Each structure stands twice: as structure tokens, then as C-alpha cells.
Amino acid sequence: MQWITAQRVSPKTGERECGDAVLVRREGEAALLAVVDGLGHGKLAAQAASAACESLARWPLSDDLTAAMRGVHEALRGTRGAAAGVCLVRPGALLCCGVGNVEIRCIGVKAPILLSPGVLGARVQNFRICRAALPSDVRLVLFSDGISYRAQLDALRHLEPESFCDALMRDYRKTDDDASVLVCDSKA
């Protein structure tokens, strides 16, 4: 299976550093997709987002997703903390875990995504891992709360991933917060 990704990250208006981060990793036939939103904005939020991405960058994609989320949780202790949406994509399978105010949406397949309340690095009662079959021609969209949850994703489905990201940032971005979006199309 082939994955085509696009991403955009933008700091809050007036800020130099962005507290949101995006990570895309491939290892064999598996791919890791993550959007991390460090609490607040500016330098301390950027440090938290960076620590989360560093933890996910070291995690073996053959391992359990719960272990990855626990690792991020521990890596963020002593930081401002973060919300994050993490997806592990393998041929025919999707595993997701979201903590806090991020969004993980699937277009083209029904996936029972239920986010875990909490803040990575501070408090998370449990990590809800969502599993779904992943046929080809599915679009995954992960975004931070810097993008309006009212975004009409189905109306933008016809756009290629790069244009899709641009449209979300242009039409649904909140300028008073950091914003990030990651789009991944699966193709046979």
C-alpha cells in the first residue's frame, strides 16, 4: 500500500515558535502519523511538542501503540504537556489513539475513534486504542484545535492532500492559536 501525505503547521498570529508539531514516519510497510499540540503557545508549548515527537521518532513501529503513548506521556512529564493524535497504519489495518483536544477523522471508512480525555505528561486515565480495517482509497485527517471542528471535510475530499491542507488552513484556521493538519491518503 502507498501513503501520500501532506502537512501544514502554523504558529499563533504574532508568535515565532509553534507549539504544534507533525510527525510522519515510515518503517517497512507501516507508517506513523501524529499531530501534537503543546498546551498553550510559544516556546514552552514548542518544547513539549518537540519532546513528544522525539519520543515517537524512537518508538519501533512493530511495537504496541499503547506502549508508544505511555512513552510520550512519560517523556512529557515536567513539560507543559500536550494533546496528541497518533495513527499507526499497516497494510489493511489502522490503529489510532488520541488524547485531549485533537481530531482524528477518516473519510472513506467507518472507524470507531474515541479520544481519551487528559493531558499527556500530566494526567491520562487510560489510552483508548481504536482499531479499524483500512481499505485503499481512504483519507485520514488529523488536526489540532487550531482548526475548527466544524470543518467540512467531505466537501474538500476531491482535493489532493496538499490542496486539502491549504484549504483547511485558509478556511478553518483559528488565528488565536497554533494550528496543524496532517492528511494521509492510502492507495493500493
PDB file of C-alpha atoms in Angstrom:
ATOM      1  CA  MET A   1       0.000   0.000   0.000  1.00  0.00           C
ATOM      2  CA  GLN A   2       1.150   3.533  -0.751  1.00  0.00           C
ATOM      3  CA  TRP A   3       0.571   6.536   1.522  1.00  0.00           C
ATOM      4  CA  ILE A   4       0.533  10.077   0.215  1.00  0.00           C
ATOM      5  CA  THR A   5       0.842  12.687   2.960  1.00  0.00           C
ATOM      6  CA  ALA A   6       0.720  16.445   3.283  1.00  0.00           C
ATOM      7  CA  GLN A   7       1.007  18.637   6.352  1.00  0.00           C
ATOM      8  CA  ARG A   8       0.833  22.221   7.493  1.00  0.00           C
ATOM      9  CA  VAL A   9       1.845  23.813  10.808  1.00  0.00           C
ATOM     10  CA  SER A  10       1.371  27.464  11.691  1.00  0.00           C
ATOM     11  CA  PRO A  11       2.052  29.399  14.909  1.00  0.00           C
ATOM     12  CA  LYS A  12      -0.452  31.663  16.601  1.00  0.00           C
ATOM     13  CA  THR A  13      -0.503  35.093  14.986  1.00  0.00           C
ATOM     14  CA  GLY A  14       2.354  37.130  16.483  1.00  0.00           C
ATOM     15  CA  GLU A  15       4.332  34.111  17.752  1.00  0.00           C
ATOM     16  CA  ARG A  16       7.683  32.994  16.347  1.00  0.00           C
ATOM     17  CA  GLU A  17       7.625  29.439  17.675  1.00  0.00           C
ATOM     18  CA  CYS A  18       4.824  26.984  17.098  1.00  0.00           C
ATOM     19  CA  GLY A  19       3.524  24.736  19.855  1.00  0.00           C
ATOM     20  CA  ASP A  20       2.059  22.314  17.313  1.00  0.00           C
ATOM     21  CA  ALA A  21       4.103  19.663  15.546  1.00  0.00           C
ATOM     22  CA  VAL A  22       3.525  16.941  12.968  1.00  0.00           C
ATOM     23  CA  LEU A  23       5.417  13.678  12.580  1.00  0.00           C
ATOM     24  CA  VAL A  24       5.297  11.207   9.684  1.00  0.00           C
ATOM     25  CA  ARG A  25       7.472   8.080   9.824  1.00  0.00           C
ATOM     26  CA  ARG A  26       7.664   5.038   7.624  1.00  0.00           C
ATOM     27  CA  GLU A  27       9.203   1.733   8.612  1.00  0.00           C
ATOM     28  CA  GLY A  28       8.756  -1.094   6.120  1.00  0.00           C
ATOM     29  CA  GLU A  29       5.064  -1.337   5.300  1.00  0.00           C
ATOM     30  CA  ALA A  30       3.991   0.597   8.404  1.00  0.00           C
ATOM     31  CA  ALA A  31       3.541   4.333   8.815  1.00  0.00           C
ATOM     32  CA  LEU A  32       3.146   6.502  11.893  1.00  0.00           C
ATOM     33  CA  LEU A  33       1.152   9.720  11.655  1.00  0.00           C
ATOM     34  CA  ALA A  34       0.990  12.179  14.543  1.00  0.00           C
ATOM     35  CA  VAL A  35      -0.255  15.660  15.325  1.00  0.00           C
ATOM     36  CA  VAL A  36       0.913  17.076  18.661  1.00  0.00           C
ATOM     37  CA  ASP A  37      -0.461  20.233  20.292  1.00  0.00           C
ATOM     38  CA  GLY A  38       1.697  21.512  23.161  1.00  0.00           C
ATOM     39  CA  LEU A  39      -0.501  23.281  25.692  1.00  0.00           C
ATOM     40  CA  GLY A  40      -0.705  26.998  25.079  1.00  0.00           C
ATOM     41  CA  HIS A  41       1.620  28.500  22.502  1.00  0.00           C
ATOM     42  CA  GLY A  42       5.124  29.834  22.139  1.00  0.00           C
ATOM     43  CA  LYS A  43       8.439  28.421  23.330  1.00  0.00           C
ATOM     44  CA  LEU A  44       7.205  26.155  26.167  1.00  0.00           C
ATOM     45  CA  ALA A  45       4.466  24.637  24.014  1.00  0.00           C
ATOM     46  CA  ALA A  46       7.013  24.057  21.228  1.00  0.00           C
ATOM     47  CA  GLN A  47       9.328  22.275  23.698  1.00  0.00           C
ATOM     48  CA  ALA A  48       6.512  19.929  24.761  1.00  0.00           C
ATOM     49  CA  ALA A  49       5.524  19.166  21.161  1.00  0.00           C
ATOM     50  CA  SER A  50       9.157  18.520  20.266  1.00  0.00           C
ATOM     51  CA  ALA A  51       9.618  16.124  23.209  1.00  0.00           C
ATOM     52  CA  ALA A  52       6.521  14.174  22.130  1.00  0.00           C
ATOM     53  CA  CYS A  53       7.775  13.886  18.544  1.00  0.00           C
ATOM     54  CA  GLU A  54      11.236  12.789  19.720  1.00  0.00           C
ATOM     55  CA  SER A  55       9.644  10.008  21.777  1.00  0.00           C
ATOM     56  CA  LEU A  56       7.516   8.845  18.829  1.00  0.00           C
ATOM     57  CA  ALA A  57      10.532   9.013  16.497  1.00  0.00           C
ATOM     58  CA  ARG A  58      12.355   6.423  18.656  1.00  0.00           C
ATOM     59  CA  TRP A  59       9.386   4.059  19.021  1.00  0.00           C
ATOM     60  CA  PRO A  60       9.577   0.878  16.896  1.00  0.00           C
ATOM     61  CA  LEU A  61       6.514   0.733  14.649  1.00  0.00           C
ATOM     62  CA  SER A  62       6.253  -3.015  15.217  1.00  0.00           C
ATOM     63  CA  ASP A  63       5.555  -2.388  18.926  1.00  0.00           C
ATOM     64  CA  ASP A  64       2.206  -1.844  20.661  1.00  0.00           C
ATOM     65  CA  LEU A  65       0.591   1.609  20.236  1.00  0.00           C
ATOM     66  CA  THR A  66      -0.269   1.734  23.936  1.00  0.00           C
ATOM     67  CA  ALA A  67       3.451   1.469  24.707  1.00  0.00           C
ATOM     68  CA  ALA A  68       4.135   4.409  22.397  1.00  0.00           C
ATOM     69  CA  MET A  69       1.514   6.552  24.114  1.00  0.00           C
ATOM     70  CA  ARG A  70       2.861   5.648  27.546  1.00  0.00           C
ATOM     71  CA  GLY A  71       6.330   6.603  26.323  1.00  0.00           C
ATOM     72  CA  VAL A  72       5.095  10.002  25.149  1.00  0.00           C
ATOM     73  CA  HIS A  73       3.260  10.501  28.444  1.00  0.00           C
ATOM     74  CA  GLU A  74       6.468   9.842  30.395  1.00  0.00           C
ATOM     75  CA  ALA A  75       8.602  11.964  28.032  1.00  0.00           C
ATOM     76  CA  LEU A  76       6.323  14.941  28.666  1.00  0.00           C
ATOM     77  CA  ARG A  77       6.449  14.822  32.471  1.00  0.00           C
ATOM     78  CA  GLY A  78       7.878  18.108  33.681  1.00  0.00           C
ATOM     79  CA  THR A  79       6.843  19.941  30.496  1.00  0.00           C
ATOM     80  CA  ARG A  80       3.733  21.960  29.847  1.00  0.00           C
ATOM     81  CA  GLY A  81       2.097  18.804  28.463  1.00  0.00           C
ATOM     82  CA  ALA A  82       0.307  18.186  25.190  1.00  0.00           C
ATOM     83  CA  ALA A  83      -2.650  16.764  23.339  1.00  0.00           C
ATOM     84  CA  ALA A  84      -1.877  14.361  20.503  1.00  0.00           C
ATOM     85  CA  GLY A  85      -3.466  12.246  17.819  1.00  0.00           C
ATOM     86  CA  VAL A  86      -1.404   9.242  16.742  1.00  0.00           C
ATOM     87  CA  CYS A  87      -2.239   6.746  13.999  1.00  0.00           C
ATOM     88  CA  LEU A  88      -0.365   3.594  13.110  1.00  0.00           C
ATOM     89  CA  VAL A  89      -1.138   2.491   9.562  1.00  0.00           C
ATOM     90  CA  ARG A  90      -0.308  -1.013   8.428  1.00  0.00           C
ATOM     91  CA  PRO A  91      -1.477  -2.810   5.276  1.00  0.00           C
ATOM     92  CA  GLY A  92      -5.209  -3.257   5.763  1.00  0.00           C
ATOM     93  CA  ALA A  93      -5.220  -2.017   9.374  1.00  0.00           C
ATOM     94  CA  LEU A  94      -5.494   1.258  11.250  1.00  0.00           C
ATOM     95  CA  LEU A  95      -4.759   1.805  14.941  1.00  0.00           C
ATOM     96  CA  CYS A  96      -5.411   5.224  16.482  1.00  0.00           C
ATOM     97  CA  CYS A  97      -5.082   6.903  19.837  1.00  0.00           C
ATOM     98  CA  GLY A  98      -5.950  10.493  20.591  1.00  0.00           C
ATOM     99  CA  VAL A  99      -5.518  12.291  23.899  1.00  0.00           C
ATOM    100  CA  GLY A 100      -7.019  15.707  24.529  1.00  0.00           C
ATOM    101  CA  ASN A 101      -8.450  18.220  22.098  1.00  0.00           C
ATOM    102  CA  VAL A 102      -7.208  16.915  18.765  1.00  0.00           C
ATOM    103  CA  GLU A 103      -9.201  15.359  15.939  1.00  0.00           C
ATOM    104  CA  ILE A 104      -8.691  12.135  14.016  1.00  0.00           C
ATOM    105  CA  ARG A 105     -11.123  11.679  11.162  1.00  0.00           C
ATOM    106  CA  CYS A 106     -11.443   9.034   8.482  1.00  0.00           C
ATOM    107  CA  ILE A 107     -13.037   9.674   5.119  1.00  0.00           C
ATOM    108  CA  GLY A 108     -13.981   6.570   3.176  1.00  0.00           C
ATOM    109  CA  VAL A 109     -14.171   4.109   6.072  1.00  0.00           C
ATOM    110  CA  LYS A 110     -16.065   3.960   9.342  1.00  0.00           C
ATOM    111  CA  ALA A 111     -13.623   3.901  12.210  1.00  0.00           C
ATOM    112  CA  PRO A 112     -14.739   3.886  15.865  1.00  0.00           C
ATOM    113  CA  ILE A 113     -12.438   6.670  17.059  1.00  0.00           C
ATOM    114  CA  LEU A 114     -12.960   7.618  20.673  1.00  0.00           C
ATOM    115  CA  LEU A 115     -10.435  10.067  22.101  1.00  0.00           C
ATOM    116  CA  SER A 116      -9.012   9.732  25.604  1.00  0.00           C
ATOM    117  CA  PRO A 117      -9.523  12.691  27.935  1.00  0.00           C
ATOM    118  CA  GLY A 118      -6.461  14.145  29.604  1.00  0.00           C
ATOM    119  CA  VAL A 119      -3.131  15.831  29.029  1.00  0.00           C
ATOM    120  CA  LEU A 120      -0.030  13.876  28.018  1.00  0.00           C
ATOM    121  CA  GLY A 121       2.636  14.455  30.640  1.00  0.00           C
ATOM    122  CA  ALA A 122       0.124  15.276  33.368  1.00  0.00           C
ATOM    123  CA  ARG A 123      -2.917  13.002  33.570  1.00  0.00           C
ATOM    124  CA  VAL A 124      -4.404  10.323  31.357  1.00  0.00           C
ATOM    125  CA  GLN A 125      -6.570   7.620  32.950  1.00  0.00           C
ATOM    126  CA  ASN A 126      -6.308   5.197  30.041  1.00  0.00           C
ATOM    127  CA  PHE A 127      -5.310   5.139  26.407  1.00  0.00           C
ATOM    128  CA  ARG A 128      -8.204   4.186  24.157  1.00  0.00           C
ATOM    129  CA  ILE A 129      -6.804   2.366  21.148  1.00  0.00           C
ATOM    130  CA  CYS A 130      -9.199   2.327  18.205  1.00  0.00           C
ATOM    131  CA  ARG A 131      -8.851  -0.321  15.525  1.00  0.00           C
ATOM    132  CA  ALA A 132     -10.363  -0.481  12.052  1.00  0.00           C
ATOM    133  CA  ALA A 133      -9.857  -2.241   8.758  1.00  0.00           C
ATOM    134  CA  LEU A 134      -8.154   0.073   6.284  1.00  0.00           C
ATOM    135  CA  PRO A 135      -9.068  -0.479   2.656  1.00  0.00           C
ATOM    136  CA  SER A 136      -7.362   1.511  -0.093  1.00  0.00           C
ATOM    137  CA  ASP A 137      -8.706   4.919  -1.108  1.00  0.00           C
ATOM    138  CA  VAL A 138      -9.167   6.162   2.443  1.00  0.00           C
ATOM    139  CA  ARG A 139      -8.195   9.612   3.692  1.00  0.00           C
ATOM    140  CA  LEU A 140      -7.036  10.165   7.263  1.00  0.00           C
ATOM    141  CA  VAL A 141      -7.113  13.708   8.598  1.00  0.00           C
ATOM    142  CA  LEU A 142      -5.506  14.651  11.911  1.00  0.00           C
ATOM    143  CA  PHE A 143      -5.641  18.206  13.215  1.00  0.00           C
ATOM    144  CA  SER A 144      -5.183  20.283  16.343  1.00  0.00           C
ATOM    145  CA  ASP A 145      -7.761  22.548  17.942  1.00  0.00           C
ATOM    146  CA  GLY A 146      -6.257  25.428  15.953  1.00  0.00           C
ATOM    147  CA  ILE A 147      -8.525  24.156  13.154  1.00  0.00           C
ATOM    148  CA  SER A 148     -12.280  24.452  13.687  1.00  0.00           C
ATOM    149  CA  TYR A 149     -14.024  21.178  14.452  1.00  0.00           C
ATOM    150  CA  ARG A 150     -16.769  22.410  12.144  1.00  0.00           C
ATOM    151  CA  ALA A 151     -14.539  21.953   9.115  1.00  0.00           C
ATOM    152  CA  GLN A 152     -16.500  20.397   6.262  1.00  0.00           C
ATOM    153  CA  LEU A 153     -14.032  17.672   5.351  1.00  0.00           C
ATOM    154  CA  ASP A 154     -16.314  15.792   2.966  1.00  0.00           C
ATOM    155  CA  ALA A 155     -16.738  18.948   0.882  1.00  0.00           C
ATOM    156  CA  LEU A 156     -12.956  19.089   0.420  1.00  0.00           C
ATOM    157  CA  ARG A 157     -12.464  15.394  -0.308  1.00  0.00           C
ATOM    158  CA  HIS A 158     -11.956  15.966  -4.041  1.00  0.00           C
ATOM    159  CA  LEU A 159      -8.784  17.978  -3.322  1.00  0.00           C
ATOM    160  CA  GLU A 160      -5.316  16.434  -3.419  1.00  0.00           C
ATOM    161  CA  PRO A 161      -3.661  16.248   0.047  1.00  0.00           C
ATOM    162  CA  GLU A 162      -1.568  19.430  -0.412  1.00  0.00           C
ATOM    163  CA  SER A 163      -4.576  21.461  -1.557  1.00  0.00           C
ATOM    164  CA  PHE A 164      -6.729  19.898   1.177  1.00  0.00           C
ATOM    165  CA  CYS A 165      -4.265  21.119   3.842  1.00  0.00           C
ATOM    166  CA  ASP A 166      -4.153  24.573   2.270  1.00  0.00           C
ATOM    167  CA  ALA A 167      -7.964  24.797   2.223  1.00  0.00           C
ATOM    168  CA  LEU A 168      -8.259  23.766   5.882  1.00  0.00           C
ATOM    169  CA  MET A 169      -5.657  26.327   6.933  1.00  0.00           C
ATOM    170  CA  ARG A 170      -7.221  29.061   4.823  1.00  0.00           C
ATOM    171  CA  ASP A 171     -10.893  28.440   5.620  1.00  0.00           C
ATOM    172  CA  TYR A 172     -10.944  26.866   9.104  1.00  0.00           C
ATOM    173  CA  ARG A 173      -7.807  28.021  10.922  1.00  0.00           C
ATOM    174  CA  LYS A 174      -8.137  29.936  14.184  1.00  0.00           C
ATOM    175  CA  THR A 175      -5.559  32.753  14.197  1.00  0.00           C
ATOM    176  CA  ASP A 176      -5.549  32.972  18.014  1.00  0.00           C
ATOM    177  CA  ASP A 177      -3.968  29.513  18.380  1.00  0.00           C
ATOM    178  CA  ASP A 178      -1.260  27.353  16.854  1.00  0.00           C
ATOM    179  CA  ALA A 179      -2.661  25.126  14.125  1.00  0.00           C
ATOM    180  CA  SER A 180      -1.603  21.880  12.475  1.00  0.00           C
ATOM    181  CA  VAL A 181      -3.107  19.471   9.988  1.00  0.00           C
ATOM    182  CA  LEU A 182      -1.894  16.176   8.561  1.00  0.00           C
ATOM    183  CA  VAL A 183      -3.574  14.398   5.657  1.00  0.00           C
ATOM    184  CA  CYS A 184      -2.784  10.864   4.537  1.00  0.00           C
ATOM    185  CA  ASP A 185      -4.328   9.111   1.537  1.00  0.00           C
ATOM    186  CA  SER A 186      -3.962   5.341   1.233  1.00  0.00           C
ATOM    187  CA  LYS A 187      -3.656   3.985  -2.300  1.00  0.00           C
ATOM    188  CA  ALA A 188      -3.485   0.376  -3.458  1.00  0.00           C
TER     189      ALA A 188
END
